[in-house]
């Protein structure tokens, strides 16, 4: 092939352009201190870098989940702390209500405090996090608790939101509303905090405020059981000179037969008047106590009077000051336990967040090692390219300036 002046110039121009492009690219790499990102430059490094960046993105999601979980659990902890404070406030009301010298005005003031605490409990049970999601509603979109007449119903579900904090670790970000508010372990079985609050308000209101869980008379007494709105079973303890027996009677109906059947154990006999009132007789003291009814009313269950018209209303045994105190003690302990559970979850999230940050630091170091440019090596290579460019340009100038006459001399 004949090498003409035109072809020589074209080839030289291409080489100069390639050199200039490589020099410019290397200068840009030195300025940014980043290696060539193209997979063709180093396929093995490109695969490692892709995997590292994918892990970096995954850890970023785990970190965001940890932050969200920590915020949600912090809201739950604050709410549970306020719930515990309200339960202690209600317990204090129970203790004050047990004062035998308490006036009707004082009782009315305590009732206002109890009603306010009950409303605060309802609001706290429906507390939401920063995203507007109920803290105790599970996966339900609406409120966790709703009012239906005089009762409060759990309207959430048993789902428990969780946060993915690693490839294998999922941590709950809240507690179940039903377990927190509807399952206080009392001697009478699981009760809701709202039921306990309603019981306390009822004891501070007429007629329960003027009732007693136990009535006593000497030799003779009159017992009239309150009629329930629907069939129900009443139970109470009858104590006479001979001992105590639990009486059970289905209402509507008369407890006459049940009382007389137990007469050998109690020493108490009964007769019935036309209006259904039972006249109890014994040689000694007669006591009726521990009364309850299957429909759990917040109302008077019976009237008990002695021969000299002393006595009065009998209320369910669960409204006794000692029973209420025990119930609210259980509620305070229950809330402390629930708050401890939330704290344990928050501690787990914090620990995992620290682990995520450590992993992010390590993966960032690995990515830096794959991406960062060896500046000293790059500068040496740049100097070589500049020297090569300068030599090539000088050579080109010498050759390009020659003509045929120079070769014929």
JSON list of C-alpha atoms in Angstrom, two decimals, residues 124-315:
[
{"chain": "A", "resi": 124, "resn": "UNK", "atom": "CA", "xyz": [-54.99, 7.48, 74.42]},
{"chain": "A", "resi": 125, "resn": "UNK", "atom": "CA", "xyz": [-56.18, 4.11, 73.14]},
{"chain": "A", "resi": 126, "resn": "UNK", "atom": "CA", "xyz": [-56.86, 5.78, 69.78]},
{"chain": "A", "resi": 127, "resn": "UNK", "atom": "CA", "xyz": [-53.50, 7.61, 69.67]},
{"chain": "A", "resi": 128, "resn": "UNK", "atom": "CA", "xyz": [-51.82, 7.66, 66.24]},
{"chain": "A", "resi": 129, "resn": "UNK", "atom": "CA", "xyz": [-48.21, 7.77, 65.08]},
{"chain": "A", "resi": 130, "resn": "UNK", "atom": "CA", "xyz": [-46.56, 10.44, 62.91]},
{"chain": "A", "resi": 131, "resn": "UNK", "atom": "CA", "xyz": [-47.99, 8.79, 59.76]},
{"chain": "A", "resi": 132, "resn": "UNK", "atom": "CA", "xyz": [-51.57, 8.84, 61.05]},
{"chain": "A", "resi": 133, "resn": "UNK", "atom": "CA", "xyz": [-51.70, 5.08, 61.72]},
{"chain": "A", "resi": 134, "resn": "UNK", "atom": "CA", "xyz": [-53.31, 3.94, 64.97]},
{"chain": "A", "resi": 135, "resn": "UNK", "atom": "CA", "xyz": [-50.71, 2.77, 67.47]},
{"chain": "A", "resi": 136, "resn": "UNK", "atom": "CA", "xyz": [-52.96, 0.03, 68.84]},
{"chain": "A", "resi": 137, "resn": "UNK", "atom": "CA", "xyz": [-55.25, -0.68, 65.86]},
{"chain": "A", "resi": 138, "resn": "UNK", "atom": "CA", "xyz": [-53.18, -3.41, 64.21]},
{"chain": "A", "resi": 139, "resn": "UNK", "atom": "CA", "xyz": [-53.61, -3.16, 60.45]},
{"chain": "A", "resi": 140, "resn": "UNK", "atom": "CA", "xyz": [-57.04, -1.48, 60.71]},
{"chain": "A", "resi": 141, "resn": "UNK", "atom": "CA", "xyz": [-57.34, 1.85, 58.94]},
{"chain": "A", "resi": 142, "resn": "UNK", "atom": "CA", "xyz": [-59.92, 3.30, 61.33]},
{"chain": "A", "resi": 143, "resn": "UNK", "atom": "CA", "xyz": [-59.81, 3.97, 65.08]},
{"chain": "A", "resi": 144, "resn": "UNK", "atom": "CA", "xyz": [-58.69, 1.18, 67.39]},
{"chain": "A", "resi": 145, "resn": "UNK", "atom": "CA", "xyz": [-61.65, 1.63, 69.77]},
{"chain": "A", "resi": 146, "resn": "UNK", "atom": "CA", "xyz": [-65.21, 2.87, 69.28]},
{"chain": "A", "resi": 147, "resn": "UNK", "atom": "CA", "xyz": [-68.02, 3.65, 71.69]},
{"chain": "A", "resi": 148, "resn": "UNK", "atom": "CA", "xyz": [-71.20, 1.63, 71.47]},
{"chain": "A", "resi": 149, "resn": "UNK", "atom": "CA", "xyz": [-73.73, 2.94, 73.94]},
{"chain": "A", "resi": 150, "resn": "UNK", "atom": "CA", "xyz": [-72.17, 2.79, 77.39]},
{"chain": "A", "resi": 151, "resn": "UNK", "atom": "CA", "xyz": [-69.42, 0.37, 76.36]},
{"chain": "A", "resi": 152, "resn": "UNK", "atom": "CA", "xyz": [-66.15, 0.60, 74.43]},
{"chain": "A", "resi": 153, "resn": "UNK", "atom": "CA", "xyz": [-65.42, -1.98, 71.75]},
{"chain": "A", "resi": 154, "resn": "UNK", "atom": "CA", "xyz": [-62.10, -2.87, 70.16]},
{"chain": "A", "resi": 155, "resn": "UNK", "atom": "CA", "xyz": [-62.53, -2.06, 66.45]},
{"chain": "A", "resi": 156, "resn": "UNK", "atom": "CA", "xyz": [-58.98, -2.88, 65.34]},
{"chain": "A", "resi": 157, "resn": "UNK", "atom": "CA", "xyz": [-57.59, -6.29, 64.49]},
{"chain": "A", "resi": 158, "resn": "UNK", "atom": "CA", "xyz": [-54.99, -8.68, 65.84]},
{"chain": "A", "resi": 159, "resn": "UNK", "atom": "CA", "xyz": [-52.48, -7.85, 63.11]},
{"chain": "A", "resi": 160, "resn": "UNK", "atom": "CA", "xyz": [-49.16, -6.53, 64.37]},
{"chain": "A", "resi": 161, "resn": "UNK", "atom": "CA", "xyz": [-47.19, -4.17, 62.08]},
{"chain": "A", "resi": 162, "resn": "UNK", "atom": "CA", "xyz": [-43.55, -5.21, 61.77]},
{"chain": "A", "resi": 163, "resn": "UNK", "atom": "CA", "xyz": [-40.38, -3.64, 60.33]},
{"chain": "A", "resi": 164, "resn": "UNK", "atom": "CA", "xyz": [-37.82, -5.57, 58.28]},
{"chain": "A", "resi": 165, "resn": "UNK", "atom": "CA", "xyz": [-34.46, -4.68, 59.84]},
{"chain": "A", "resi": 166, "resn": "UNK", "atom": "CA", "xyz": [-32.22, -7.32, 58.24]},
{"chain": "A", "resi": 167, "resn": "UNK", "atom": "CA", "xyz": [-32.38, -10.23, 55.86]},
{"chain": "A", "resi": 168, "resn": "UNK", "atom": "CA", "xyz": [-33.94, -12.39, 58.60]},
{"chain": "A", "resi": 169, "resn": "UNK", "atom": "CA", "xyz": [-35.02, -10.02, 61.42]},
{"chain": "A", "resi": 170, "resn": "UNK", "atom": "CA", "xyz": [-38.53, -8.56, 61.64]},
{"chain": "A", "resi": 171, "resn": "UNK", "atom": "CA", "xyz": [-39.44, -6.52, 64.74]},
{"chain": "A", "resi": 172, "resn": "UNK", "atom": "CA", "xyz": [-42.96, -5.58, 65.85]},
{"chain": "A", "resi": 173, "resn": "UNK", "atom": "CA", "xyz": [-43.51, -1.81, 65.89]},
{"chain": "A", "resi": 174, "resn": "UNK", "atom": "CA", "xyz": [-46.51, -1.72, 68.25]},
{"chain": "A", "resi": 175, "resn": "UNK", "atom": "CA", "xyz": [-48.55, -3.71, 70.76]},
{"chain": "A", "resi": 176, "resn": "UNK", "atom": "CA", "xyz": [-51.99, -5.20, 70.21]},
{"chain": "A", "resi": 177, "resn": "UNK", "atom": "CA", "xyz": [-54.78, -2.94, 71.41]},
{"chain": "A", "resi": 178, "resn": "UNK", "atom": "CA", "xyz": [-56.90, -5.84, 72.65]},
{"chain": "A", "resi": 179, "resn": "UNK", "atom": "CA", "xyz": [-54.07, -7.17, 74.80]},
{"chain": "A", "resi": 180, "resn": "UNK", "atom": "CA", "xyz": [-53.12, -3.77, 76.19]},
{"chain": "A", "resi": 181, "resn": "UNK", "atom": "CA", "xyz": [-56.55, -2.31, 76.97]},
{"chain": "A", "resi": 182, "resn": "UNK", "atom": "CA", "xyz": [-59.00, -5.22, 77.02]},
{"chain": "A", "resi": 183, "resn": "UNK", "atom": "CA", "xyz": [-57.18, -7.91, 79.01]},
{"chain": "A", "resi": 184, "resn": "UNK", "atom": "CA", "xyz": [-56.33, -6.66, 82.50]},
{"chain": "A", "resi": 185, "resn": "UNK", "atom": "CA", "xyz": [-55.92, -9.86, 84.59]},
{"chain": "A", "resi": 186, "resn": "UNK", "atom": "CA", "xyz": [-58.23, -9.46, 87.58]},
{"chain": "A", "resi": 187, "resn": "UNK", "atom": "CA", "xyz": [-59.54, -12.04, 90.04]},
{"chain": "A", "resi": 188, "resn": "UNK", "atom": "CA", "xyz": [-62.85, -11.99, 88.16]},
{"chain": "A", "resi": 189, "resn": "UNK", "atom": "CA", "xyz": [-61.08, -12.71, 84.86]},
{"chain": "A", "resi": 190, "resn": "UNK", "atom": "CA", "xyz": [-59.80, -10.43, 82.08]},
{"chain": "A", "resi": 191, "resn": "UNK", "atom": "CA", "xyz": [-61.36, -6.97, 82.21]},
{"chain": "A", "resi": 192, "resn": "UNK", "atom": "CA", "xyz": [-60.88, -3.91, 80.04]},
{"chain": "A", "resi": 193, "resn": "UNK", "atom": "CA", "xyz": [-59.54, -0.66, 81.47]},
{"chain": "A", "resi": 194, "resn": "UNK", "atom": "CA", "xyz": [-62.75, 0.97, 80.28]},
{"chain": "A", "resi": 195, "resn": "UNK", "atom": "CA", "xyz": [-64.89, -1.48, 82.28]},
{"chain": "A", "resi": 196, "resn": "UNK", "atom": "CA", "xyz": [-62.82, -0.80, 85.38]},
{"chain": "A", "resi": 197, "resn": "UNK", "atom": "CA", "xyz": [-63.20, 2.95, 84.90]},
{"chain": "A", "resi": 198, "resn": "UNK", "atom": "CA", "xyz": [-66.95, 2.57, 84.35]},
{"chain": "A", "resi": 199, "resn": "UNK", "atom": "CA", "xyz": [-67.21, 0.45, 87.51]},
{"chain": "A", "resi": 200, "resn": "UNK", "atom": "CA", "xyz": [-65.51, 3.19, 89.49]},
{"chain": "A", "resi": 201, "resn": "UNK", "atom": "CA", "xyz": [-67.76, 5.91, 88.06]},
{"chain": "A", "resi": 202, "resn": "UNK", "atom": "CA", "xyz": [-70.79, 3.75, 88.93]},
{"chain": "A", "resi": 203, "resn": "UNK", "atom": "CA", "xyz": [-69.69, 3.34, 92.56]},
{"chain": "A", "resi": 204, "resn": "UNK", "atom": "CA", "xyz": [-69.46, 7.12, 92.84]},
{"chain": "A", "resi": 205, "resn": "UNK", "atom": "CA", "xyz": [-73.00, 7.54, 91.50]},
{"chain": "A", "resi": 206, "resn": "UNK", "atom": "CA", "xyz": [-76.44, 6.87, 92.99]},
{"chain": "A", "resi": 207, "resn": "UNK", "atom": "CA", "xyz": [-77.62, 4.20, 93.82]},
{"chain": "A", "resi": 208, "resn": "UNK", "atom": "CA", "xyz": [-74.31, 2.32, 94.18]},
{"chain": "A", "resi": 209, "resn": "UNK", "atom": "CA", "xyz": [-72.81, 5.20, 96.14]},
{"chain": "A", "resi": 210, "resn": "UNK", "atom": "CA", "xyz": [-75.33, 4.42, 98.88]},
{"chain": "A", "resi": 211, "resn": "UNK", "atom": "CA", "xyz": [-75.06, 0.63, 98.59]},
{"chain": "A", "resi": 212, "resn": "UNK", "atom": "CA", "xyz": [-72.93, -1.99, 100.28]},
{"chain": "A", "resi": 213, "resn": "UNK", "atom": "CA", "xyz": [-71.64, -5.38, 99.10]},
{"chain": "A", "resi": 214, "resn": "UNK", "atom": "CA", "xyz": [-72.67, -6.90, 102.43]},
{"chain": "A", "resi": 215, "resn": "UNK", "atom": "CA", "xyz": [-75.68, -6.53, 104.75]},
{"chain": "A", "resi": 216, "resn": "UNK", "atom": "CA", "xyz": [-76.26, -7.98, 108.23]},
{"chain": "A", "resi": 217, "resn": "UNK", "atom": "CA", "xyz": [-79.27, -8.29, 110.56]},
{"chain": "A", "resi": 218, "resn": "UNK", "atom": "CA", "xyz": [-80.04, -10.01, 113.85]},
{"chain": "A", "resi": 219, "resn": "UNK", "atom": "CA", "xyz": [-82.61, -12.85, 113.95]},
{"chain": "A", "resi": 220, "resn": "UNK", "atom": "CA", "xyz": [-84.88, -11.50, 111.19]},
{"chain": "A", "resi": 221, "resn": "UNK", "atom": "CA", "xyz": [-84.34, -9.82, 107.82]},
{"chain": "A", "resi": 222, "resn": "UNK", "atom": "CA", "xyz": [-86.18, -9.11, 104.60]},
{"chain": "A", "resi": 223, "resn": "UNK", "atom": "CA", "xyz": [-84.48, -9.85, 101.26]},
{"chain": "A", "resi": 224, "resn": "UNK", "atom": "CA", "xyz": [-85.84, -8.65, 97.94]},
{"chain": "A", "resi": 225, "resn": "UNK", "atom": "CA", "xyz": [-83.90, -9.60, 94.81]},
{"chain": "A", "resi": 226, "resn": "UNK", "atom": "CA", "xyz": [-83.98, -7.04, 91.99]},
{"chain": "A", "resi": 227, "resn": "UNK", "atom": "CA", "xyz": [-85.60, -8.29, 88.78]},
{"chain": "A", "resi": 228, "resn": "UNK", "atom": "CA", "xyz": [-83.19, -8.38, 85.81]},
{"chain": "A", "resi": 229, "resn": "UNK", "atom": "CA", "xyz": [-84.19, -7.00, 82.39]},
{"chain": "A", "resi": 230, "resn": "UNK", "atom": "CA", "xyz": [-83.64, -10.48, 80.94]},
{"chain": "A", "resi": 231, "resn": "UNK", "atom": "CA", "xyz": [-83.27, -13.95, 82.48]},
{"chain": "A", "resi": 232, "resn": "UNK", "atom": "CA", "xyz": [-80.11, -14.14, 84.57]},
{"chain": "A", "resi": 233, "resn": "UNK", "atom": "CA", "xyz": [-78.55, -16.09, 87.41]},
{"chain": "A", "resi": 234, "resn": "UNK", "atom": "CA", "xyz": [-77.92, -14.48, 90.80]},
{"chain": "A", "resi": 235, "resn": "UNK", "atom": "CA", "xyz": [-75.40, -15.84, 93.30]},
{"chain": "A", "resi": 236, "resn": "UNK", "atom": "CA", "xyz": [-74.70, -14.76, 96.87]},
{"chain": "A", "resi": 237, "resn": "UNK", "atom": "CA", "xyz": [-73.29, -16.07, 100.11]},
{"chain": "A", "resi": 238, "resn": "UNK", "atom": "CA", "xyz": [-75.80, -16.59, 102.93]},
{"chain": "A", "resi": 239, "resn": "UNK", "atom": "CA", "xyz": [-74.28, -16.79, 106.41]},
{"chain": "A", "resi": 240, "resn": "UNK", "atom": "CA", "xyz": [-76.21, -17.75, 109.50]},
{"chain": "A", "resi": 241, "resn": "UNK", "atom": "CA", "xyz": [-75.48, -19.10, 112.98]},
{"chain": "A", "resi": 242, "resn": "UNK", "atom": "CA", "xyz": [-74.69, -22.52, 111.51]},
{"chain": "A", "resi": 243, "resn": "UNK", "atom": "CA", "xyz": [-72.31, -21.45, 108.73]},
{"chain": "A", "resi": 244, "resn": "UNK", "atom": "CA", "xyz": [-72.14, -20.15, 105.15]},
{"chain": "A", "resi": 245, "resn": "UNK", "atom": "CA", "xyz": [-73.50, -21.49, 101.86]},
{"chain": "A", "resi": 246, "resn": "UNK", "atom": "CA", "xyz": [-73.49, -20.08, 98.34]},
{"chain": "A", "resi": 247, "resn": "UNK", "atom": "CA", "xyz": [-77.02, -19.66, 97.03]},
{"chain": "A", "resi": 248, "resn": "UNK", "atom": "CA", "xyz": [-77.69, -19.73, 93.29]},
{"chain": "A", "resi": 249, "resn": "UNK", "atom": "CA", "xyz": [-81.01, -18.86, 91.70]},
{"chain": "A", "resi": 250, "resn": "UNK", "atom": "CA", "xyz": [-82.22, -18.33, 88.17]},
{"chain": "A", "resi": 251, "resn": "UNK", "atom": "CA", "xyz": [-84.20, -15.12, 87.77]},
{"chain": "A", "resi": 252, "resn": "UNK", "atom": "CA", "xyz": [-87.04, -14.48, 87.38]},
{"chain": "A", "resi": 253, "resn": "UNK", "atom": "CA", "xyz": [-87.75, -16.98, 90.13]},
{"chain": "A", "resi": 254, "resn": "UNK", "atom": "CA", "xyz": [-87.69, -17.35, 93.90]},
{"chain": "A", "resi": 255, "resn": "UNK", "atom": "CA", "xyz": [-84.67, -18.29, 96.01]},
{"chain": "A", "resi": 256, "resn": "UNK", "atom": "CA", "xyz": [-87.03, -19.63, 98.72]},
{"chain": "A", "resi": 257, "resn": "UNK", "atom": "CA", "xyz": [-86.37, -23.30, 98.00]},
{"chain": "A", "resi": 258, "resn": "UNK", "atom": "CA", "xyz": [-82.59, -22.82, 97.68]},
{"chain": "A", "resi": 259, "resn": "UNK", "atom": "CA", "xyz": [-82.38, -20.98, 101.03]},
{"chain": "A", "resi": 260, "resn": "UNK", "atom": "CA", "xyz": [-84.48, -23.54, 102.86]},
{"chain": "A", "resi": 261, "resn": "UNK", "atom": "CA", "xyz": [-82.51, -26.39, 101.29]},
{"chain": "A", "resi": 262, "resn": "UNK", "atom": "CA", "xyz": [-79.35, -24.90, 102.78]},
{"chain": "A", "resi": 263, "resn": "UNK", "atom": "CA", "xyz": [-80.96, -24.31, 106.19]},
{"chain": "A", "resi": 264, "resn": "UNK", "atom": "CA", "xyz": [-79.21, -27.30, 107.86]},
{"chain": "A", "resi": 265, "resn": "UNK", "atom": "CA", "xyz": [-75.83, -25.69, 106.99]},
{"chain": "A", "resi": 266, "resn": "UNK", "atom": "CA", "xyz": [-76.74, -22.07, 107.73]},
{"chain": "A", "resi": 267, "resn": "UNK", "atom": "CA", "xyz": [-79.43, -22.19, 110.40]},
{"chain": "A", "resi": 268, "resn": "UNK", "atom": "CA", "xyz": [-81.46, -19.71, 108.29]},
{"chain": "A", "resi": 269, "resn": "UNK", "atom": "CA", "xyz": [-85.02, -20.37, 107.16]},
{"chain": "A", "resi": 270, "resn": "UNK", "atom": "CA", "xyz": [-87.13, -18.37, 104.70]},
{"chain": "A", "resi": 271, "resn": "UNK", "atom": "CA", "xyz": [-90.75, -17.61, 103.96]},
{"chain": "A", "resi": 272, "resn": "UNK", "atom": "CA", "xyz": [-92.12, -15.65, 101.03]},
{"chain": "A", "resi": 273, "resn": "UNK", "atom": "CA", "xyz": [-94.52, -12.74, 101.02]},
{"chain": "A", "resi": 274, "resn": "UNK", "atom": "CA", "xyz": [-97.02, -12.13, 98.20]},
{"chain": "A", "resi": 275, "resn": "UNK", "atom": "CA", "xyz": [-94.78, -9.50, 96.57]},
{"chain": "A", "resi": 276, "resn": "UNK", "atom": "CA", "xyz": [-91.88, -11.97, 96.39]},
{"chain": "A", "resi": 277, "resn": "UNK", "atom": "CA", "xyz": [-89.95, -10.56, 99.33]},
{"chain": "A", "resi": 278, "resn": "UNK", "atom": "CA", "xyz": [-88.21, -13.28, 101.37]},
{"chain": "A", "resi": 279, "resn": "UNK", "atom": "CA", "xyz": [-88.41, -13.12, 105.15]},
{"chain": "A", "resi": 280, "resn": "UNK", "atom": "CA", "xyz": [-85.28, -14.69, 106.63]},
{"chain": "A", "resi": 281, "resn": "UNK", "atom": "CA", "xyz": [-85.22, -16.02, 110.17]},
{"chain": "A", "resi": 282, "resn": "UNK", "atom": "CA", "xyz": [-82.51, -17.44, 112.43]},
{"chain": "A", "resi": 283, "resn": "UNK", "atom": "CA", "xyz": [-81.40, -17.50, 116.03]},
{"chain": "A", "resi": 284, "resn": "UNK", "atom": "CA", "xyz": [-78.51, -15.13, 115.61]},
{"chain": "A", "resi": 285, "resn": "UNK", "atom": "CA", "xyz": [-76.88, -13.03, 112.93]},
{"chain": "A", "resi": 286, "resn": "UNK", "atom": "CA", "xyz": [-77.88, -13.26, 109.25]},
{"chain": "A", "resi": 287, "resn": "UNK", "atom": "CA", "xyz": [-75.51, -11.94, 106.57]},
{"chain": "A", "resi": 288, "resn": "UNK", "atom": "CA", "xyz": [-75.82, -11.69, 102.80]},
{"chain": "A", "resi": 289, "resn": "UNK", "atom": "CA", "xyz": [-72.58, -10.98, 100.91]},
{"chain": "A", "resi": 290, "resn": "UNK", "atom": "CA", "xyz": [-70.55, -11.65, 97.73]},
{"chain": "A", "resi": 291, "resn": "UNK", "atom": "CA", "xyz": [-73.57, -11.10, 95.51]},
{"chain": "A", "resi": 292, "resn": "UNK", "atom": "CA", "xyz": [-73.25, -11.18, 91.72]},
{"chain": "A", "resi": 293, "resn": "UNK", "atom": "CA", "xyz": [-75.48, -11.64, 88.69]},
{"chain": "A", "resi": 294, "resn": "UNK", "atom": "CA", "xyz": [-74.61, -13.21, 85.37]},
{"chain": "A", "resi": 295, "resn": "UNK", "atom": "CA", "xyz": [-75.50, -10.10, 83.33]},
{"chain": "A", "resi": 296, "resn": "UNK", "atom": "CA", "xyz": [-72.96, -8.03, 85.36]},
{"chain": "A", "resi": 297, "resn": "UNK", "atom": "CA", "xyz": [-75.10, -4.94, 85.92]},
{"chain": "A", "resi": 298, "resn": "UNK", "atom": "CA", "xyz": [-73.79, -1.71, 87.39]},
{"chain": "A", "resi": 299, "resn": "UNK", "atom": "CA", "xyz": [-76.85, -1.53, 89.59]},
{"chain": "A", "resi": 300, "resn": "UNK", "atom": "CA", "xyz": [-78.36, -2.66, 92.88]},
{"chain": "A", "resi": 301, "resn": "UNK", "atom": "CA", "xyz": [-78.95, -6.43, 93.02]},
{"chain": "A", "resi": 302, "resn": "UNK", "atom": "CA", "xyz": [-81.11, -6.65, 96.15]},
{"chain": "A", "resi": 303, "resn": "UNK", "atom": "CA", "xyz": [-82.58, -4.85, 99.13]},
{"chain": "A", "resi": 304, "resn": "UNK", "atom": "CA", "xyz": [-81.86, -6.19, 102.64]},
{"chain": "A", "resi": 305, "resn": "UNK", "atom": "CA", "xyz": [-83.46, -4.74, 105.77]},
{"chain": "A", "resi": 306, "resn": "UNK", "atom": "CA", "xyz": [-83.58, -5.80, 109.38]},
{"chain": "A", "resi": 307, "resn": "UNK", "atom": "CA", "xyz": [-86.64, -5.91, 111.62]},
{"chain": "A", "resi": 308, "resn": "UNK", "atom": "CA", "xyz": [-85.99, -2.32, 112.65]},
{"chain": "A", "resi": 309, "resn": "UNK", "atom": "CA", "xyz": [-85.70, -1.23, 108.98]},
{"chain": "A", "resi": 310, "resn": "UNK", "atom": "CA", "xyz": [-81.94, -0.90, 109.07]},
{"chain": "A", "resi": 311, "resn": "UNK", "atom": "CA", "xyz": [-79.94, -2.02, 106.06]},
{"chain": "A", "resi": 312, "resn": "UNK", "atom": "CA", "xyz": [-80.36, -1.01, 102.46]},
{"chain": "A", "resi": 313, "resn": "UNK", "atom": "CA", "xyz": [-79.22, -1.82, 98.97]},
{"chain": "A", "resi": 314, "resn": "UNK", "atom": "CA", "xyz": [-76.78, -4.61, 98.13]},
{"chain": "A", "resi": 315, "resn": "UNK", "atom": "CA", "xyz": [-74.45, -3.99, 95.19]}
]
